[in-house]
mmCIF file of C-alpha atoms in Angstrom:
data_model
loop_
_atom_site.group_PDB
_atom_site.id
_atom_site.type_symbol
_atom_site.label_atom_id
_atom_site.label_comp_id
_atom_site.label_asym_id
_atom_site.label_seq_id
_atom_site.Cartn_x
_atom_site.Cartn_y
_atom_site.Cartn_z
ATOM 1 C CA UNK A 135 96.007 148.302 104.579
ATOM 2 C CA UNK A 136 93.613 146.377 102.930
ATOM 3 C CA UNK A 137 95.528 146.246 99.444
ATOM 4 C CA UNK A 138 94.041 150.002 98.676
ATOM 5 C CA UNK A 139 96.537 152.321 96.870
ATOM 6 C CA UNK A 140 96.898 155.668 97.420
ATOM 7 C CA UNK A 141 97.661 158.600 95.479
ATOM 8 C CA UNK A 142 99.999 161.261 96.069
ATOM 9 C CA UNK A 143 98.367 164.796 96.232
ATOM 10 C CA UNK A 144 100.382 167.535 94.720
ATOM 11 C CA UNK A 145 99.807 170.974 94.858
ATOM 12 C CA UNK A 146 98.517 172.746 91.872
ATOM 13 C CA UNK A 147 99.043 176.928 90.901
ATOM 14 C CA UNK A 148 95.390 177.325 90.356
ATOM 15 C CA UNK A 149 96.043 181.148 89.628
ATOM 16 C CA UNK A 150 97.875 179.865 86.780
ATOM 17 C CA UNK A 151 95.039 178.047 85.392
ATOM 18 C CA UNK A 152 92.670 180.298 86.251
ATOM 19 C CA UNK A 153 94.982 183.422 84.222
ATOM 20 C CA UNK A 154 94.149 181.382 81.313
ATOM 21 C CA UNK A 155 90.452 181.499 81.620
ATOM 22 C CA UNK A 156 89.929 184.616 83.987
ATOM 23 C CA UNK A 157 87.401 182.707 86.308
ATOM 24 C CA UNK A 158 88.145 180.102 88.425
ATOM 25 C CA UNK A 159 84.314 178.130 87.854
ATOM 26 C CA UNK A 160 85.209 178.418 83.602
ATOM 27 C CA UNK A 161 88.662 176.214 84.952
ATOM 28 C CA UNK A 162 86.896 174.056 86.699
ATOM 29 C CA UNK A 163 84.601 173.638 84.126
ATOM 30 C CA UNK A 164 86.605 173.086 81.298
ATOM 31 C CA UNK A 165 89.121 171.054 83.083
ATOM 32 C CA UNK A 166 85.948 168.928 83.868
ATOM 33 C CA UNK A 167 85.025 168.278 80.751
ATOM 34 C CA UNK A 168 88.802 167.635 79.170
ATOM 35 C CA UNK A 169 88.822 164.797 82.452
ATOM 36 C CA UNK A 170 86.130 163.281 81.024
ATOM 37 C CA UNK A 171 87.094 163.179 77.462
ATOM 38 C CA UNK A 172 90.705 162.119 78.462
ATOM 39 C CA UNK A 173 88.441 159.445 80.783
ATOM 40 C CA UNK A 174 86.452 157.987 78.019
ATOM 41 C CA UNK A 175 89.260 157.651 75.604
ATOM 42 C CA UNK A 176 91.260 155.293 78.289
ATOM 43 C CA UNK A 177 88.729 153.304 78.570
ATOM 44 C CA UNK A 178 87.984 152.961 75.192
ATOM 45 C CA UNK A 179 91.447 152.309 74.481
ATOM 46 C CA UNK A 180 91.798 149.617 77.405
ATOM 47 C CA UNK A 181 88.208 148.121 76.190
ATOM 48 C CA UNK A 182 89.975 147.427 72.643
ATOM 49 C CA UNK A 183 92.872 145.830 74.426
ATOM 50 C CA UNK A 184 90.883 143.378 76.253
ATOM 51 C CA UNK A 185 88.153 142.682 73.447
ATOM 52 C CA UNK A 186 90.983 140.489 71.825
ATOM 53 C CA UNK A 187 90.544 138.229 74.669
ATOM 54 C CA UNK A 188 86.654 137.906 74.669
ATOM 55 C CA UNK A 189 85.183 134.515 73.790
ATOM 56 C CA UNK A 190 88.017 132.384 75.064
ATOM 57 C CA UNK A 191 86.686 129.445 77.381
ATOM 58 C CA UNK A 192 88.188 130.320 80.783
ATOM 59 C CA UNK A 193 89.501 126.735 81.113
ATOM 60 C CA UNK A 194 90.921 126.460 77.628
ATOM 61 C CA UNK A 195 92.967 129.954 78.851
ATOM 62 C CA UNK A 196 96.912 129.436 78.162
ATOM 63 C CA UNK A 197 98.560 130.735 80.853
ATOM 64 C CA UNK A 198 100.228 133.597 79.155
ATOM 65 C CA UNK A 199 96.912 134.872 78.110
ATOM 66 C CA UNK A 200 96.173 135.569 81.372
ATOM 67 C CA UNK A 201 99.602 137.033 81.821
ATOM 68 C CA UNK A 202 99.372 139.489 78.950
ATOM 69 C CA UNK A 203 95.576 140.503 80.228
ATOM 70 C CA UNK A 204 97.012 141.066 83.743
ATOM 71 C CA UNK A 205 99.666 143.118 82.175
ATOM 72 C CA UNK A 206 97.346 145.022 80.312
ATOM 73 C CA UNK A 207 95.367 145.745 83.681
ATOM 74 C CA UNK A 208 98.351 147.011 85.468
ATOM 75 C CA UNK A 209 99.475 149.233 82.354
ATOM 76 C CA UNK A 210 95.817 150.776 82.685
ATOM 77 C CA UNK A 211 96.254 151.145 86.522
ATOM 78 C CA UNK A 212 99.033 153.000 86.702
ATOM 79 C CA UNK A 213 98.184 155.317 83.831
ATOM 80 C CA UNK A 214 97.754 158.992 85.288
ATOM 81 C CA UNK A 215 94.323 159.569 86.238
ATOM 82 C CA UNK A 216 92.039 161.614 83.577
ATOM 83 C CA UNK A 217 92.123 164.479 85.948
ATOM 84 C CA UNK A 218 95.641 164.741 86.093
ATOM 85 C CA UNK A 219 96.120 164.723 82.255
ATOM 86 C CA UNK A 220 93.711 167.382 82.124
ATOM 87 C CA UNK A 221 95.204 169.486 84.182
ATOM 88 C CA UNK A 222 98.672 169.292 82.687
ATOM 89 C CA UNK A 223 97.553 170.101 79.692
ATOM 90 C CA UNK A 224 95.629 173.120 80.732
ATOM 91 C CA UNK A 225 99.003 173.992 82.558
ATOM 92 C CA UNK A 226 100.864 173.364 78.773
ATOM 93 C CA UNK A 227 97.597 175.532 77.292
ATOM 94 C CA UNK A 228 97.330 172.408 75.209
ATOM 95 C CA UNK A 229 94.035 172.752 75.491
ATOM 96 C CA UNK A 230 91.112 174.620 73.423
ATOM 97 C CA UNK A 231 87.988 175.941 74.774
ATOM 98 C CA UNK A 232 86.633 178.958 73.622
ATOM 99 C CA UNK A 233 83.644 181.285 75.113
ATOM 100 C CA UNK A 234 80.102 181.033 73.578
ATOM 101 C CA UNK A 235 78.863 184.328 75.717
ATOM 102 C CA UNK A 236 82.020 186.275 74.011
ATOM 103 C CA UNK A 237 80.943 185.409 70.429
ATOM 104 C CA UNK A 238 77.290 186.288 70.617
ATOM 105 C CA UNK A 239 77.931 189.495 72.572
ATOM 106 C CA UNK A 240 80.347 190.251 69.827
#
């Protein structure tokens, strides 16, 4: 293998999720959206990380700065993917969503 990781694939109750919302599209939907939120926040959060380390001359670079950003980059890697998060916390109804049609009908 050419240095590629792979991830495990687990099985997911999507009847569970789905009781929450009632239709199966809505889940998808939702958890769609959450992935992206939960996406943008990482890298956010990983972008703030690094930022300390912008503007040092690569060849003036001490050793352990490369360390920590290295360490920083595998912390990030190995993070559960948006997608996952979102999904356990739709599974832990952790998270809100409400329907628009539902509040003009009424």
């Amino acid at each position: 293998m050419n240095g590629t990781t792979f991830m495990a694939i687990k099985t997911v109750d999507v009847d569970k999720l789905v009781d929450q919302t009632g239709n199966l599209f809505e889940t998808v939907a939702i958890l769609s959206k959450r992935s992206r939120q939960v996406a943008i926040r990482m890298k956010s959060d990983l972008d703030t990380r690094l930022a300390y380390f912008e503007g040092f001359d690569p060849e003036l670079e001490d050793p352990q700065f490369q360390e920590e950003q290295r360490r920083i980059s595998i912390e990030h890697e190995v993070q559960p993917k948006p997608t996952e998060v979102a999904i356990g916390e739709m599974f832990n109804s952790e998270v809100y969503f409400r329907d628009p049609t539902s509040e003009i009908l009424g």
